[in-house]
Amino acid sequence: MRIAVLLKQVPDLVEEFEIDDAGTDIDREFLTFLLNEFDNQALEEALLIKDATGATVDVVALDDPEVDQALYTAIAKGADRAIKLTGANGDGWLSTHARAAVYAGWLTGESYDLVLTGVQAADDLDGQLAPMLGALLDVPHVSVVVGVEAADGTARIRQEFAGGAISELDVSLPAVVGVQAAGAEPRYAAIAKIRQAQQEGNVDEVAVDPPAAASGLTIRRMYPPEKSDRAEMLSGSEADVADRIIALLRERGLVQG
Amino acid sequence: MNNDVFVIAEHSDAGLTDATFELLGAARRLADAWGGQVVAVIVGNAGVAGQLGSADVVVTVDAPADYTSEAHERVLAGQVTSRDPRLVLMSMSTQGLDLAAALSATCDRPLVSYVVGLEPDGDAVVATAQIYGGKIMAEVVVESQAAICAVIAGSFPADAGRGAGSPAVEAADAPALDGLRTTFVARHAPDAGDVDITVADILVAVGRGIGGEDDIELVQEFADALGAPVAASRPITDNGWLPKSRQVGKSGLKVKPRAYLMFGISGAPEHLEGMRDAELIIACNTDEQAPVFDVAHYGTTVDLFDLLPELTERASA
């Protein structure tokens, strides 16, 4: 069984976002980039399948900002091979349509049984990768997945619905899966192992053609949400803030005394 | 392409979803502006067609009762291609996350995801999307081309889509559903859980900012002092730190307590969807730009590790 996990870097959402001069994209210059949290879940699910079946796990990424760190970390966690597809990224945002086209082209020459990636990412303005890729490759795809058990030629997949209901599905392989949550909390990689992976430098770079596909969207402007109804901020020491919060609850009869 | 607006209706065990009616209300404005019809499409459950009174036309297509992405995609792609509406509206539910991007590829239509606002602009649709975890709004236009929009639940009033008209109901032929590679096996209801967070007066909710499983206890102590259950955002239950029955938001439960106290929750749209109607919302998050402060009534950037012991002490007094 061969598994590919597609990884994408997204800006750290904790940071302050600024809009570029054109007003149509975020300014990436001072942002930190991290692995999309759902891609991390997808990687964990793949490693769990590896633990259970001895599958090989390859991690694949485009040339996103600070992506090497994510690839080395994946190796340190137990991925067998890291592949970086270069030549597709421009300066700014790369649409999901473009990403899907690049991956579909590359995957067509490979022979993976399962392709896992995160169910969504914070910048998926033109849609989610897994279903788009499934459609382009004409293989079954399932998203919002919380468990994958793979055997020869087939996988039993747990798909989550609103309120926590779960569907169990059987799909024939190859298939593309959009992972919401792995069966276990994503494992940590020891710093020493990440360093070792870095020193060995085993990221295979593969040049690909720039994507022909585009999102078809015209972004007129980006802006931070209007702050008209923002919370009244409670300031002061933690004791002051605690006093205020308890008083607010007491006014409503939600705290006795 | 014609000027119609498709609404992909969704139903759960409890009937048509609220999101379906939200989409119908949004579709009406657009269809009226374009001189088209609102066409509700319902796959595999024709019995609910009568509830879609605010549509002009209801299209029912036969399909297996149990949802699979593959069968539904084939059915919907057939309808979108043959009827060719200007716009297709779907909800960003599990089905939306499963299908919207696949239909975008299959039907060669641009897709706007995470949509919270829709306006007609001549023949085009202008969609406002909420991206980067709610920190940035993107105003997007699809020029002179048929499009798909996947809409975040709660973005439009459901009442606007609950009209009592009597639309024409058309039973469309289902496409051949042979050769499917996805088989439905079973459906499992959610675990009932130890506590029903939907009936509590106060909820103390914890998110990723708590950092580790061991520190959940800090939140639990404050909740205990208030006599309130602990609720959680998705990362906490995904990690198994609290049971799924405590999860608030899109893939969890919708709650409306008298007070919702949030610790270390940034306020991703998926979470806000489940709690924004709480009577009093107080949020503690060290990031003053966190979207949670857009829905909270009161907020603080004091560190939750400093604040929680103080709160517990006062609530226990």
Coordinates of C-alpha atoms in Angstrom, one line a residue:
Chain A
M1 CA 0.0 0.0 0.0
R2 CA 1.4 3.4 -1.0
I3 CA 0.0 6.6 0.6
A4 CA 0.6 10.1 -0.5
V5 CA -0.1 12.9 2.0
L6 CA -0.5 16.4 0.4
L7 CA 0.8 19.2 2.6
K8 CA 0.2 22.9 2.4
Q9 CA 1.5 25.8 4.3
V10 CA -0.9 28.5 5.5
P11 CA -0.2 31.7 7.4
D12 CA -0.3 31.4 11.2
L13 CA -3.8 32.6 12.0
V14 CA -2.6 34.0 15.3
E15 CA -0.7 36.8 13.5
E16 CA -2.0 40.2 12.5
F17 CA -3.0 40.2 8.9
E18 CA -2.4 43.2 6.6
I19 CA -3.7 43.8 3.1
D20 CA -1.3 44.4 0.3
D21 CA -1.1 47.7 -1.6
A22 CA -3.4 46.5 -4.4
G23 CA -6.0 45.7 -1.7
T24 CA -6.7 42.3 -3.2
D25 CA -4.5 39.9 -1.2
I26 CA -2.9 39.6 2.2
D27 CA 0.6 40.9 2.6
R28 CA 2.7 37.8 3.2
E29 CA 6.0 39.5 3.8
F30 CA 5.9 39.4 7.6
L31 CA 3.7 36.4 8.2
T32 CA 4.9 33.1 9.6
F33 CA 3.7 30.0 7.7
L34 CA 2.7 26.8 9.3
L35 CA 1.5 23.4 8.1
N36 CA -2.3 23.5 7.6
E37 CA -3.7 21.9 10.8
F38 CA -5.9 19.5 8.8
D39 CA -3.0 18.4 6.7
N40 CA -1.2 17.5 10.0
Q41 CA -4.3 15.4 10.8
A42 CA -4.0 13.7 7.4
L43 CA -0.4 13.0 8.0
E44 CA -1.2 11.4 11.4
E45 CA -3.9 9.3 9.9
A46 CA -1.5 8.1 7.2
L47 CA 1.1 7.2 9.8
L48 CA -1.5 5.3 11.8
I49 CA -2.3 3.3 8.6
K50 CA 1.5 2.7 8.2
D51 CA 1.7 1.5 11.8
A52 CA -1.1 -0.9 11.3
T53 CA -0.3 -2.2 7.8
G54 CA 3.3 -1.4 6.9
A55 CA 2.2 1.0 4.2
T56 CA 4.7 3.5 2.8
V57 CA 3.9 7.2 3.4
D58 CA 5.2 9.9 1.1
V59 CA 4.6 13.5 1.9
V60 CA 4.2 15.8 -1.1
A61 CA 4.0 19.6 -1.2
L62 CA 4.3 22.5 -3.5
D63 CA 7.0 25.1 -3.0
D64 CA 5.0 27.0 -0.3
P65 CA 6.7 29.4 2.2
E66 CA 8.7 27.6 4.8
V67 CA 7.5 24.2 3.5
D68 CA 10.9 22.4 4.0
Q69 CA 10.3 22.6 7.8
A70 CA 7.0 20.7 7.3
L71 CA 8.5 18.1 5.1
Y72 CA 11.5 17.5 7.5
T73 CA 9.1 17.3 10.4
A74 CA 7.0 14.7 8.5
I75 CA 10.1 12.6 7.9
A76 CA 11.0 12.9 11.5
K77 CA 7.6 11.6 12.4
G78 CA 8.0 8.5 10.2
A79 CA 7.2 9.5 6.6
D80 CA 9.3 7.5 4.2
R81 CA 9.9 10.1 1.5
A82 CA 9.4 13.8 1.0
I83 CA 8.7 15.3 -2.4
K84 CA 8.6 19.0 -3.3
L85 CA 7.0 19.9 -6.6
T86 CA 8.7 23.1 -7.7
G87 CA 7.9 25.6 -10.4
A88 CA 4.1 26.0 -9.7
N89 CA 4.1 28.7 -7.1
G90 CA 4.1 32.3 -8.0
D91 CA 4.6 35.2 -5.6
G92 CA 1.2 35.2 -3.9
W93 CA -1.8 33.0 -3.2
L94 CA -2.1 29.8 -5.3
S95 CA -5.7 28.8 -5.9
T96 CA -7.0 25.4 -5.1
H97 CA -7.8 24.9 -8.7
A98 CA -4.1 25.5 -9.6
R99 CA -2.9 23.2 -6.8
A100 CA -5.4 20.5 -7.8
A101 CA -4.2 20.7 -11.5
V102 CA -0.6 20.4 -10.5
Y103 CA -1.2 17.4 -8.2
A104 CA -3.5 15.7 -10.7
G105 CA -0.8 16.0 -13.3
W106 CA 1.9 14.6 -11.1
L107 CA -0.2 11.9 -9.4
T108 CA -1.3 10.5 -12.8
G109 CA 2.3 9.3 -13.3
E110 CA 2.5 7.8 -9.9
S111 CA 0.7 4.8 -8.4
Y112 CA -0.6 5.7 -5.0
D113 CA -3.4 3.7 -3.4
L114 CA -4.5 6.5 -1.1
V115 CA -4.1 10.2 -1.3
L116 CA -4.8 12.0 2.0
T117 CA -5.0 15.7 2.6
G118 CA -6.7 18.0 5.1
V119 CA -10.4 18.5 4.7
Q120 CA -9.9 22.3 4.2
A121 CA -7.5 25.1 4.7
A122 CA -8.0 28.7 5.9
D123 CA -7.3 30.1 2.4
D124 CA -9.4 27.7 0.3
L125 CA -11.2 30.6 -1.2
D126 CA -12.0 28.6 -4.4
G127 CA -12.8 25.3 -2.7
Q128 CA -11.2 22.3 -1.1
L129 CA -8.4 20.2 -2.6
A130 CA -9.5 16.6 -1.9
P131 CA -12.8 16.6 -3.8
M132 CA -11.4 18.6 -6.6
L133 CA -8.5 16.3 -7.0
G134 CA -10.8 13.3 -6.8
A135 CA -12.9 14.7 -9.6
L136 CA -9.9 15.5 -11.8
L137 CA -8.4 12.0 -11.3
D138 CA -11.8 10.4 -11.6
V139 CA -11.3 8.4 -8.4
P140 CA -13.7 8.2 -5.4
H141 CA -13.3 10.9 -2.8
V142 CA -14.6 11.4 0.7
S143 CA -14.2 14.4 2.9
V144 CA -14.8 15.3 6.6
V145 CA -13.2 12.0 7.4
V146 CA -12.3 10.9 10.9
G147 CA -11.0 7.4 10.3
V148 CA -9.5 5.3 7.5
E149 CA -8.9 1.5 7.7
A150 CA -7.1 0.4 4.5
A151 CA -6.8 -3.1 3.2
D152 CA -6.0 -4.5 -0.2
G153 CA -7.7 -2.5 -2.8
T154 CA -10.3 -1.0 -0.5
A155 CA -10.7 1.3 2.5
R156 CA -13.4 1.6 5.1
I157 CA -13.9 5.3 5.8
R158 CA -15.7 7.1 8.7
Q159 CA -17.3 10.4 7.6
E160 CA -18.6 12.9 10.1
F161 CA -21.8 14.9 9.8
A162 CA -23.3 17.8 11.8
G163 CA -23.9 16.9 15.4
G164 CA -21.4 14.1 15.3
A165 CA -23.3 11.4 13.3
I166 CA -20.9 9.1 11.4
S167 CA -21.3 7.3 8.1
E168 CA -19.2 4.2 7.4
L169 CA -18.3 3.9 3.7
D170 CA -16.3 1.4 1.7
V171 CA -14.4 2.9 -1.2
S172 CA -12.3 1.0 -3.7
L173 CA -8.8 2.3 -4.2
P174 CA -7.3 4.4 -5.4
A175 CA -9.2 7.2 -3.6
V176 CA -8.7 10.7 -2.3
V177 CA -9.6 11.5 1.3
G178 CA -10.1 14.8 3.0
V179 CA -9.2 14.3 6.7
Q180 CA -10.9 16.2 9.5
A181 CA -9.3 14.4 12.4
A182 CA -7.0 11.5 12.7
G183 CA -7.7 8.5 15.0
A184 CA -5.2 9.9 17.5
E185 CA -3.7 13.2 18.4
P186 CA -1.0 14.1 15.9
R187 CA 2.3 12.8 17.2
Y188 CA 5.2 15.1 18.0
A189 CA 8.6 14.8 16.2
A190 CA 11.7 14.9 18.4
I191 CA 13.7 18.0 17.6
A192 CA 16.8 15.9 17.2
K193 CA 15.0 13.8 14.5
I194 CA 13.9 16.9 12.7
R195 CA 17.5 18.2 12.7
Q196 CA 18.7 14.9 11.5
A197 CA 16.2 15.0 8.6
Q198 CA 17.3 18.5 7.8
Q199 CA 21.0 17.5 7.8
E200 CA 20.3 14.5 5.6
G201 CA 18.3 16.9 3.4
N202 CA 16.3 14.2 1.8
V203 CA 13.7 16.3 0.1
D204 CA 13.3 15.2 -3.5
E205 CA 12.6 18.2 -5.7
V206 CA 10.6 17.5 -8.8
A207 CA 10.1 20.4 -11.3
V208 CA 6.5 20.7 -12.6
D209 CA 4.9 23.0 -15.2
P210 CA 3.1 26.0 -13.9
P211 CA -0.5 25.3 -13.5
A212 CA -2.7 25.9 -16.5
A213 CA -5.9 26.1 -14.4
A214 CA -7.0 29.1 -12.5
S215 CA -9.8 29.8 -10.1
G216 CA -11.9 31.8 -12.4
L217 CA -12.5 34.3 -9.6
T218 CA -11.7 38.0 -9.6
I219 CA -10.9 39.2 -6.1
R220 CA -12.1 42.8 -6.0
R221 CA -10.8 43.5 -2.5
M222 CA -9.8 42.0 0.8
Y223 CA -10.4 43.7 4.1
P224 CA -10.6 42.9 7.8
P225 CA -14.1 42.3 9.0
E226 CA -15.9 45.4 10.3
K227 CA -15.5 45.8 14.0
S228 CA -18.7 47.7 14.8
D229 CA -20.0 45.1 17.2
R230 CA -16.8 44.2 18.8
A231 CA -16.7 43.0 22.4
E232 CA -16.3 45.5 25.2
M233 CA -12.8 44.7 26.4
L234 CA -12.2 44.2 30.1
S235 CA -8.8 45.4 31.1
G236 CA -6.7 45.5 34.2
S237 CA -5.2 42.7 36.2
E238 CA -6.5 39.2 36.2
A239 CA -8.1 39.9 39.5
D240 CA -9.9 43.0 38.1
V241 CA -11.1 41.1 35.1
A242 CA -12.3 38.1 37.2
D243 CA -14.2 40.6 39.4
R244 CA -16.0 42.0 36.3
I245 CA -16.8 38.6 34.9
I246 CA -18.2 37.3 38.1
A247 CA -20.2 40.6 38.5
L248 CA -21.7 40.1 35.0
L249 CA -22.8 36.6 35.9
R250 CA -24.1 37.7 39.2
E251 CA -26.3 40.4 37.6
R252 CA -28.0 37.7 35.6
G253 CA -28.4 35.4 38.6
L254 CA -26.0 32.9 37.2
V255 CA -23.7 33.0 40.3
Q256 CA -25.1 32.8 43.7
G257 CA -24.2 35.2 46.5
Chain B
M1 CA -26.8 29.4 -19.1
N2 CA -30.1 30.8 -17.8
N3 CA -30.8 33.1 -15.0
D4 CA -31.9 30.5 -12.4
V5 CA -30.4 30.0 -9.0
F6 CA -30.1 26.4 -7.8
V7 CA -30.3 25.6 -4.1
I8 CA -29.1 22.2 -3.2
A9 CA -31.5 21.2 -0.4
E10 CA -30.1 19.1 2.4
H11 CA -32.0 17.0 4.8
S12 CA -31.0 15.2 8.0
D13 CA -32.9 12.8 10.2
A14 CA -34.7 15.9 11.5
G15 CA -35.9 17.0 8.1
L16 CA -34.6 19.8 5.9
T17 CA -31.7 21.7 7.4
D18 CA -32.0 25.4 8.5
A19 CA -29.2 26.1 6.0
T20 CA -31.4 25.0 3.2
F21 CA -33.9 27.7 4.0
E22 CA -31.1 30.2 4.5
L23 CA -30.0 29.5 0.9
L24 CA -33.5 29.7 -0.4
G25 CA -33.9 33.2 1.0
A26 CA -30.5 34.3 -0.4
A27 CA -31.4 32.7 -3.8
R28 CA -34.7 34.6 -4.0
R29 CA -33.0 38.1 -4.1
L30 CA -30.5 37.0 -6.7
A31 CA -33.1 35.2 -8.9
D32 CA -35.4 38.2 -8.8
A33 CA -32.5 40.6 -9.7
W34 CA -31.6 38.4 -12.7
G35 CA -35.2 37.6 -13.7
G36 CA -34.7 33.9 -13.1
Q37 CA -36.2 31.2 -11.0
V38 CA -35.2 29.7 -7.7
V39 CA -34.8 26.0 -8.3
A40 CA -34.5 23.8 -5.3
V41 CA -32.9 20.4 -6.0
I42 CA -33.5 17.6 -3.6
V43 CA -31.7 14.3 -4.1
G44 CA -33.1 11.1 -2.8
N45 CA -35.9 12.4 -0.5
A46 CA -38.8 13.6 -2.7
G47 CA -41.1 13.5 0.4
V48 CA -39.9 16.9 1.7
A49 CA -40.5 18.7 -1.6
G50 CA -43.7 20.3 -0.1
Q51 CA -41.7 22.1 2.5
L52 CA -39.7 24.0 -0.1
G53 CA -42.5 26.5 -0.7
S54 CA -40.4 29.5 -1.3
A55 CA -38.8 28.0 -4.4
D56 CA -40.3 28.5 -7.9
V57 CA -39.5 24.9 -8.9
V58 CA -38.5 21.9 -6.9
V59 CA -36.6 19.2 -8.8
T60 CA -36.5 15.8 -7.2
V61 CA -34.1 13.2 -8.3
D62 CA -34.2 9.6 -7.2
A63 CA -31.0 8.4 -5.5
P64 CA -30.1 5.9 -2.7
A65 CA -31.4 7.2 0.6
D66 CA -28.0 6.9 2.2
Y67 CA -25.7 9.7 1.2
T68 CA -22.4 9.0 -0.6
S69 CA -20.4 11.7 -2.3
E70 CA -20.1 9.7 -5.4
A71 CA -23.8 9.1 -6.1
H72 CA -24.8 12.6 -5.2
E73 CA -22.1 14.1 -7.2
R74 CA -23.2 12.2 -10.3
V75 CA -26.8 13.2 -9.8
L76 CA -26.1 16.9 -9.1
A77 CA -23.5 17.2 -11.9
G78 CA -26.2 15.9 -14.3
Q79 CA -28.7 18.5 -13.1
V80 CA -26.3 21.4 -13.1
T81 CA -25.1 20.5 -16.6
S82 CA -28.5 20.0 -18.1
R83 CA -30.3 22.9 -16.5
D84 CA -27.3 25.2 -16.5
P85 CA -28.3 27.8 -13.9
R86 CA -26.3 31.0 -13.4
L87 CA -25.6 30.1 -9.8
V88 CA -25.6 27.0 -7.6
L89 CA -25.8 27.6 -3.9
M90 CA -24.7 24.9 -1.5
S91 CA -24.1 24.9 2.3
M92 CA -20.6 24.4 3.7
S93 CA -21.8 21.3 5.5
T94 CA -20.2 17.9 5.2
Q95 CA -22.0 17.5 1.9
G96 CA -20.8 20.9 0.8
L97 CA -17.2 20.1 1.7
D98 CA -17.6 16.8 -0.1
L99 CA -19.2 18.0 -3.3
A100 CA -18.8 21.7 -4.0
A101 CA -15.2 21.5 -5.2
A102 CA -15.8 18.3 -7.1
L103 CA -18.7 19.9 -9.0
S104 CA -16.6 22.9 -9.7
A105 CA -14.1 20.6 -11.5
T106 CA -16.7 18.3 -13.1
C107 CA -19.0 21.1 -14.3
D108 CA -16.1 23.5 -15.0
R109 CA -17.6 26.3 -12.9
P110 CA -15.7 28.6 -10.6
L111 CA -16.4 28.1 -6.9
V112 CA -16.4 30.6 -4.1
S113 CA -16.0 28.9 -0.7
Y114 CA -16.7 30.2 2.8
V115 CA -19.3 32.6 1.5
V116 CA -21.2 34.8 4.0
G117 CA -22.6 37.5 1.6
L118 CA -24.1 37.5 -1.9
E119 CA -25.1 40.4 -4.0
P120 CA -26.1 40.6 -7.7
D121 CA -24.1 43.0 -9.8
G122 CA -25.5 43.1 -13.3
D123 CA -25.3 39.6 -14.6
A124 CA -22.6 38.7 -12.1
V125 CA -22.6 37.5 -8.5
V126 CA -20.5 39.3 -6.0
A127 CA -19.7 36.9 -3.1
T128 CA -18.1 37.9 0.2
A129 CA -16.1 35.1 1.7
Q130 CA -14.7 34.8 5.2
I131 CA -11.2 33.4 5.0
Y132 CA -8.1 33.0 7.2
G133 CA -10.2 31.8 10.1
G134 CA -12.5 34.8 9.9
K135 CA -9.7 37.4 10.0
I136 CA -10.1 38.5 6.4
M137 CA -13.1 39.1 4.1
A138 CA -12.6 38.7 0.4
E139 CA -15.0 40.3 -2.1
V140 CA -15.1 38.1 -5.1
V141 CA -16.8 38.4 -8.4
V142 CA -17.4 35.7 -11.0
E143 CA -17.5 37.6 -14.3
S144 CA -20.1 36.5 -16.9
Q145 CA -19.8 32.8 -16.0
A146 CA -22.0 30.3 -14.2
A147 CA -20.7 29.8 -10.7
I148 CA -21.1 27.8 -7.5
C149 CA -21.1 29.3 -4.0
A150 CA -20.6 27.3 -0.8
V151 CA -22.2 29.3 2.0
I152 CA -21.3 29.2 5.7
A153 CA -24.4 28.3 7.7
G154 CA -26.0 31.2 9.6
S155 CA -25.0 33.8 7.0
F156 CA -28.6 34.5 5.9
P157 CA -31.9 34.5 7.8
A158 CA -33.7 31.1 7.5
D159 CA -37.1 32.8 7.8
A160 CA -36.7 34.5 4.4
G161 CA -36.6 31.0 2.8
R162 CA -39.6 29.5 4.6
G163 CA -42.3 30.8 2.2
A164 CA -45.6 28.9 1.8
G165 CA -45.9 28.9 -2.0
S166 CA -46.7 25.9 -4.1
P167 CA -43.8 25.4 -6.5
A168 CA -44.0 23.1 -9.4
V169 CA -42.4 19.8 -8.5
E170 CA -40.5 18.0 -11.3
A171 CA -39.2 14.5 -10.9
A172 CA -36.0 14.4 -12.9
D173 CA -34.6 11.2 -14.3
A174 CA -31.8 9.9 -12.2
P175 CA -28.6 9.2 -14.1
A176 CA -27.3 5.6 -14.3
L177 CA -25.7 4.9 -10.9
D178 CA -23.8 1.8 -12.0
G179 CA -20.1 1.4 -11.5
L180 CA -20.0 3.4 -8.2
R181 CA -16.9 2.8 -6.3
T182 CA -18.3 4.0 -3.0
T183 CA -20.6 1.8 -0.9
F184 CA -22.6 2.9 2.1
V185 CA -22.1 0.5 5.0
A186 CA -23.7 2.0 8.1
R187 CA -24.8 5.1 9.9
H188 CA -24.0 5.7 13.6
A189 CA -25.8 8.2 15.7
P190 CA -23.6 10.4 17.9
D191 CA -22.7 9.1 21.3
A192 CA -25.3 10.5 23.8
G193 CA -22.4 11.5 26.1
D194 CA -22.4 12.1 29.8
V195 CA -23.8 15.6 29.8
D196 CA -26.3 17.4 27.5
I197 CA -24.6 20.8 26.9
T198 CA -27.6 22.0 24.9
V199 CA -29.7 22.4 28.0
A200 CA -27.2 24.1 30.3
D201 CA -27.7 27.7 31.5
I202 CA -24.0 28.4 31.5
L203 CA -21.3 26.7 29.5
V204 CA -17.6 27.1 30.1
A205 CA -15.9 26.5 26.7
V206 CA -12.3 25.6 26.1
G207 CA -10.3 25.8 22.9
R208 CA -6.9 25.2 21.5
G209 CA -5.4 28.0 23.6
I210 CA -5.4 25.7 26.7
G211 CA -2.4 24.1 25.1
G212 CA -2.4 20.6 26.7
E213 CA -4.8 18.0 28.0
D214 CA -3.6 18.3 31.6
D215 CA -4.7 22.0 31.7
I216 CA -8.3 21.1 30.9
E217 CA -8.5 20.7 34.7
L218 CA -8.2 24.4 35.2
V219 CA -11.3 25.0 33.1
Q220 CA -13.1 22.1 34.8
E221 CA -12.5 23.6 38.2
F222 CA -14.0 26.9 37.2
A223 CA -17.0 25.1 35.6
D224 CA -17.5 23.0 38.7
A225 CA -17.5 26.1 40.8
L226 CA -20.3 27.5 38.6
G227 CA -22.1 24.2 38.4
A228 CA -21.7 24.4 34.6
P229 CA -20.5 21.8 32.1
V230 CA -17.4 22.2 30.1
A231 CA -17.9 22.6 26.3
A232 CA -15.2 22.6 23.7
S233 CA -14.2 23.7 20.2
R234 CA -13.2 21.1 17.6
P235 CA -9.5 20.8 18.2
I236 CA -10.1 19.7 21.8
T237 CA -12.5 16.9 20.9
D238 CA -10.4 15.9 17.9
N239 CA -7.5 15.4 20.2
G240 CA -9.7 13.3 22.5
W241 CA -9.2 15.6 25.5
L242 CA -13.0 15.9 25.9
P243 CA -15.8 13.7 24.6
K244 CA -17.4 14.6 21.2
S245 CA -20.6 15.2 23.1
R246 CA -19.1 18.5 24.4
Q247 CA -18.2 19.9 21.0
V248 CA -19.9 23.1 19.9
G249 CA -20.0 24.2 16.3
K250 CA -20.5 22.9 12.8
S251 CA -19.6 19.3 13.4
G252 CA -20.8 19.5 17.0
L253 CA -23.9 20.9 18.7
K254 CA -25.7 24.2 18.5
V255 CA -26.1 25.8 21.9
K256 CA -27.9 28.8 23.3
P257 CA -27.1 29.1 27.0
R258 CA -27.7 32.2 29.1
A259 CA -23.9 32.6 29.4
Y260 CA -21.1 31.2 27.2
L261 CA -17.7 31.7 28.7
M262 CA -14.8 31.0 26.2
F263 CA -11.2 30.3 27.1
G264 CA -8.6 30.0 24.4
I265 CA -11.0 29.9 21.5
S266 CA -10.1 32.1 18.6
G267 CA -13.5 32.0 17.0
A268 CA -13.3 30.1 13.7
P269 CA -16.6 30.4 11.8
E270 CA -17.3 26.7 12.4
H271 CA -17.3 27.3 16.1
L272 CA -19.2 30.6 16.1
E273 CA -22.0 28.9 14.0
G274 CA -22.8 26.8 17.1
M275 CA -23.0 29.5 19.8
R276 CA -23.5 32.9 18.5
D277 CA -27.0 33.1 19.8
A278 CA -25.9 32.7 23.4
E279 CA -27.4 35.6 25.6
L280 CA -24.1 36.6 27.1
I281 CA -20.7 35.7 25.5
I282 CA -17.5 36.4 27.3
A283 CA -14.3 35.5 25.6
C284 CA -10.7 35.2 27.0
N285 CA -8.0 35.1 24.3
T286 CA -4.5 36.6 24.2
D287 CA -4.9 37.6 20.6
E288 CA -6.7 40.9 20.6
Q289 CA -7.4 40.5 16.8
A290 CA -9.1 37.1 17.3
P291 CA -12.4 36.9 15.5
V292 CA -14.1 35.7 18.7
F293 CA -14.2 39.3 19.9
D294 CA -16.5 40.1 17.0
V295 CA -19.3 38.0 18.5
A296 CA -18.5 38.2 22.2
H297 CA -20.2 40.9 24.3
Y298 CA -17.2 41.1 26.6
G299 CA -13.7 40.1 26.0
T300 CA -10.3 40.1 27.7
T301 CA -6.8 39.4 26.6
V302 CA -5.6 38.4 30.0
D303 CA -3.9 35.1 30.0
L304 CA -6.4 32.3 30.7
F305 CA -3.9 30.6 33.0
D306 CA -3.8 33.7 35.2
L307 CA -7.5 34.3 34.9
L308 CA -9.0 30.9 35.5
P309 CA -7.7 30.4 39.1
E310 CA -9.0 33.9 40.0
L311 CA -12.4 33.1 38.6
T312 CA -12.6 29.7 40.3
E313 CA -11.8 31.3 43.6
R314 CA -14.5 33.9 43.2
A315 CA -17.1 31.4 42.0
S316 CA -16.4 29.1 44.9
A317 CA -16.7 31.8 47.5

